[in-house]
Each structure stands twice: as C-alpha cells, then as structure tokens.
Amino acid sequence: MKRISDTGIEITNRFFEAVDELKRQKVIRGLKTFTTRFNANRCGLIAAKENPATNQVKPEYLTYLVEGYGVSADWLLTGRGKMFKGVSKAKHKNL
C-alpha cells in the first residue's frame, strides 16, 4: 500500500480542519454539502479523513475550499497564516 508523504497528510488534515470550521460557522451543514456542491466523491473524502496516510484529497478539492469559501491557499498548503483570506470568518462564494 502506498504511503502518503507527511506533507500530504498535513494538507489533508488541514482540509478537514477547514471543513469542520465551515461547519462550526454554519457555512455548510457538513461534508455532504461540500460534496454535493462540487460533485466530489464523498466516499473518497471519508476514506482520506479516516486514513490520510494512505488516502489523499484530490487537488481540485483544495481549490474548491479556496475559491468557494475563502480558505487561504497558503494556510491550506503550508499551515502558515490564517485559515481564511483577509477575514476571520468564512465566506460562501457562488462559483
């Protein structure tokens, strides 16, 4: 079984941290809201959340968080800076 790099695992974990924060802020109801909006593979995301060492989030899903909800790409990829771009709260954007 292929092992994902430590950096890849950290990015996956930040992806789900952002999704959880969007849920907490009531921007989305949950992962299903995200997967429905972007036609994303829910089972694949659940697998990545449960085992980020062997399953990863597709790169386009990271883009959806950045463009659709104002998540900082720098934070998402490196962990540096704030979770959201220029604001303290998420913003839902129509794509």
C-alpha atoms as an extended CHARMM CRD file, in Angstrom:
* protein
*
        95  EXT
         1         1  MET       CA              0.0000000000        0.0000000000        0.0000000000  PROA      1               0.0000000000
         2         2  LYS       CA              1.3030000000        3.4370000000       -0.9820000000  PROA      2               0.0000000000
         3         3  ARG       CA              2.1270000000        5.7560000000        1.9020000000  PROA      3               0.0000000000
         4         4  ILE       CA              1.3380000000        9.4550000000        1.5420000000  PROA      4               0.0000000000
         5         5  SER       CA              4.1260000000       11.8940000000        2.4960000000  PROA      5               0.0000000000
         6         6  ASP       CA              3.9900000000       13.7040000000        5.8180000000  PROA      6               0.0000000000
         7         7  THR       CA              3.3280000000       16.9540000000        3.9340000000  PROA      7               0.0000000000
         8         8  GLY       CA              0.4270000000       15.3240000000        2.0750000000  PROA      8               0.0000000000
         9         9  ILE       CA             -1.0250000000       14.0720000000        5.3650000000  PROA      9               0.0000000000
        10        10  GLU       CA             -0.7590000000       17.5730000000        6.8750000000  PROA      10              0.0000000000
        11        11  ILE       CA             -2.5580000000       19.1040000000        3.8740000000  PROA      11              0.0000000000
        12        12  THR       CA             -5.3230000000       16.5030000000        4.1230000000  PROA      12              0.0000000000
        13        13  ASN       CA             -5.6900000000       17.1920000000        7.8380000000  PROA      13              0.0000000000
        14        14  ARG       CA             -5.9170000000       20.9600000000        7.2090000000  PROA      14              0.0000000000
        15        15  PHE       CA             -8.5440000000       20.3420000000        4.5200000000  PROA      15              0.0000000000
        16        16  PHE       CA            -10.7620000000       18.6060000000        7.0660000000  PROA      16              0.0000000000
        17        17  GLU       CA             -9.9490000000       21.2030000000        9.7180000000  PROA      17              0.0000000000
        18        18  ALA       CA            -11.2750000000       23.8550000000        7.3070000000  PROA      18              0.0000000000
        19        19  VAL       CA            -14.3860000000       21.7930000000        6.5170000000  PROA      19              0.0000000000
        20        20  ASP       CA            -15.0190000000       21.3870000000       10.2560000000  PROA      20              0.0000000000
        21        21  GLU       CA            -14.6220000000       25.1470000000       10.7670000000  PROA      21              0.0000000000
        22        22  LEU       CA            -17.0550000000       25.8610000000        7.9190000000  PROA      22              0.0000000000
        23        23  LYS       CA            -19.4710000000       23.5210000000        9.6640000000  PROA      23              0.0000000000
        24        24  ARG       CA            -18.9110000000       25.2120000000       13.0180000000  PROA      24              0.0000000000
        25        25  GLN       CA            -19.6120000000       28.6050000000       11.4320000000  PROA      25              0.0000000000
        26        26  LYS       CA            -22.7500000000       27.1560000000        9.8100000000  PROA      26              0.0000000000
        27        27  VAL       CA            -21.4860000000       27.9990000000        6.3240000000  PROA      27              0.0000000000
        28        28  ILE       CA            -22.0550000000       24.3680000000        5.3570000000  PROA      28              0.0000000000
        29        29  ARG       CA            -24.0560000000       21.6690000000        7.0810000000  PROA      29              0.0000000000
        30        30  GLY       CA            -21.3510000000       19.0640000000        6.6610000000  PROA      30              0.0000000000
        31        31  LEU       CA            -19.1930000000       17.1440000000        4.2230000000  PROA      31              0.0000000000
        32        32  LYS       CA            -22.2420000000       16.1690000000        2.1650000000  PROA      32              0.0000000000
        33        33  THR       CA            -22.9490000000       19.8580000000        1.4930000000  PROA      33              0.0000000000
        34        34  PHE       CA            -19.4180000000       20.2430000000        0.1200000000  PROA      34              0.0000000000
        35        35  THR       CA            -19.5250000000       17.0610000000       -1.9550000000  PROA      35              0.0000000000
        36        36  THR       CA            -22.9350000000       17.8790000000       -3.4230000000  PROA      36              0.0000000000
        37        37  ARG       CA            -21.9700000000       21.4490000000       -4.3320000000  PROA      37              0.0000000000
        38        38  PHE       CA            -18.7850000000       20.3980000000       -6.1060000000  PROA      38              0.0000000000
        39        39  ASN       CA            -19.7950000000       16.9200000000       -7.2840000000  PROA      39              0.0000000000
        40        40  ALA       CA            -16.9530000000       15.4860000000       -5.1960000000  PROA      40              0.0000000000
        41        41  ASN       CA            -16.5100000000       11.8460000000       -4.2410000000  PROA      41              0.0000000000
        42        42  ARG       CA            -17.8640000000       11.6560000000       -0.6780000000  PROA      42              0.0000000000
        43        43  CYS       CA            -16.6210000000        8.0880000000       -0.0820000000  PROA      43              0.0000000000
        44        44  GLY       CA            -13.1270000000        9.1110000000       -1.1930000000  PROA      44              0.0000000000
        45        45  LEU       CA            -13.1360000000       12.0520000000        1.1840000000  PROA      45              0.0000000000
        46        46  ILE       CA            -14.3330000000        9.9080000000        4.0700000000  PROA      46              0.0000000000
        47        47  ALA       CA            -11.5230000000        7.4330000000        3.3230000000  PROA      47              0.0000000000
        48        48  ALA       CA             -8.9850000000       10.2950000000        3.2950000000  PROA      48              0.0000000000
        49        49  LYS       CA            -10.2960000000       11.6180000000        6.6060000000  PROA      49              0.0000000000
        50        50  GLU       CA            -10.1750000000        8.1900000000        8.2400000000  PROA      50              0.0000000000
        51        51  ASN       CA             -6.7520000000        7.2710000000        6.8870000000  PROA      51              0.0000000000
        52        52  PRO       CA             -4.7610000000       10.2200000000        5.4960000000  PROA      52              0.0000000000
        53        53  ALA       CA             -1.5800000000        8.1190000000        5.4310000000  PROA      53              0.0000000000
        54        54  THR       CA             -2.9160000000        6.0470000000        2.5200000000  PROA      54              0.0000000000
        55        55  ASN       CA             -5.6940000000        8.1930000000        1.0030000000  PROA      55              0.0000000000
        56        56  GLN       CA             -5.4480000000       11.8050000000       -0.0680000000  PROA      56              0.0000000000
        57        57  VAL       CA             -7.7230000000       14.6580000000       -1.0150000000  PROA      57              0.0000000000
        58        58  LYS       CA             -7.7900000000       15.4900000000       -4.7310000000  PROA      58              0.0000000000
        59        59  PRO       CA             -6.0350000000       18.7750000000       -5.5510000000  PROA      59              0.0000000000
        60        60  GLU       CA             -9.1670000000       20.2410000000       -7.1120000000  PROA      60              0.0000000000
        61        61  TYR       CA            -10.9630000000       19.8420000000       -3.7700000000  PROA      61              0.0000000000
        62        62  LEU       CA             -8.3890000000       22.1680000000       -2.2210000000  PROA      62              0.0000000000
        63        63  THR       CA             -9.2040000000       24.7030000000       -4.9340000000  PROA      63              0.0000000000
        64        64  TYR       CA            -12.9090000000       24.4330000000       -4.0900000000  PROA      64              0.0000000000
        65        65  LEU       CA            -12.1770000000       25.4530000000       -0.4880000000  PROA      65              0.0000000000
        66        66  VAL       CA            -10.0050000000       28.3610000000       -1.6140000000  PROA      66              0.0000000000
        67        67  GLU       CA            -12.3120000000       29.6960000000       -4.3230000000  PROA      67              0.0000000000
        68        68  GLY       CA            -15.6470000000       28.6810000000       -2.8530000000  PROA      68              0.0000000000
        69        69  TYR       CA            -15.1700000000       29.5350000000        0.8140000000  PROA      69              0.0000000000
        70        70  GLY       CA            -12.2340000000       31.9430000000        1.0960000000  PROA      70              0.0000000000
        71        71  VAL       CA             -9.8390000000       29.4640000000        2.7070000000  PROA      71              0.0000000000
        72        72  SER       CA             -6.2520000000       30.6770000000        2.4260000000  PROA      72              0.0000000000
        73        73  ALA       CA             -4.2400000000       28.6120000000       -0.0690000000  PROA      73              0.0000000000
        74        74  ASP       CA             -1.0700000000       29.4300000000        1.8820000000  PROA      74              0.0000000000
        75        75  TRP       CA             -2.5860000000       28.1110000000        5.1010000000  PROA      75              0.0000000000
        76        76  LEU       CA             -4.0720000000       25.0660000000        3.3740000000  PROA      76              0.0000000000
        77        77  LEU       CA             -0.7850000000       24.0570000000        1.7300000000  PROA      77              0.0000000000
        78        78  THR       CA              1.7820000000       25.1510000000        4.3180000000  PROA      78              0.0000000000
        79        79  GLY       CA             -0.0330000000       25.7890000000        7.5790000000  PROA      79              0.0000000000
        80        80  ARG       CA              1.2510000000       29.3820000000        7.6130000000  PROA      80              0.0000000000
        81        81  GLY       CA             -1.0170000000       32.3330000000        8.2640000000  PROA      81              0.0000000000
        82        82  LYS       CA             -4.7280000000       32.3990000000        8.9660000000  PROA      82              0.0000000000
        83        83  MET       CA             -7.2410000000       29.8340000000        7.7920000000  PROA      83              0.0000000000
        84        84  PHE       CA             -9.3220000000       32.3880000000        5.9020000000  PROA      84              0.0000000000
        85        85  LYS       CA             -8.0820000000       35.0170000000        3.4350000000  PROA      85              0.0000000000
        86        86  GLY       CA             -8.2770000000       38.5320000000        4.8560000000  PROA      86              0.0000000000
        87        87  VAL       CA            -11.2130000000       37.7330000000        7.1320000000  PROA      87              0.0000000000
        88        88  SER       CA            -11.7440000000       35.8930000000       10.3720000000  PROA      88              0.0000000000
        89        89  LYS       CA            -14.7830000000       34.0300000000        9.0780000000  PROA      89              0.0000000000
        90        90  ALA       CA            -15.5710000000       32.0000000000        6.0160000000  PROA      90              0.0000000000
        91        91  LYS       CA            -17.4900000000       33.4630000000        3.1300000000  PROA      91              0.0000000000
        92        92  HSD       CA            -19.5800000000       31.4110000000        0.7640000000  PROA      92              0.0000000000
        93        93  LYS       CA            -18.9480000000       32.3470000000       -2.8490000000  PROA      93              0.0000000000
        94        94  ASN       CA            -21.0120000000       31.3090000000       -5.8120000000  PROA      94              0.0000000000
        95        95  LEU       CA            -18.8570000000       29.5680000000       -8.3880000000  PROA      95              0.0000000000
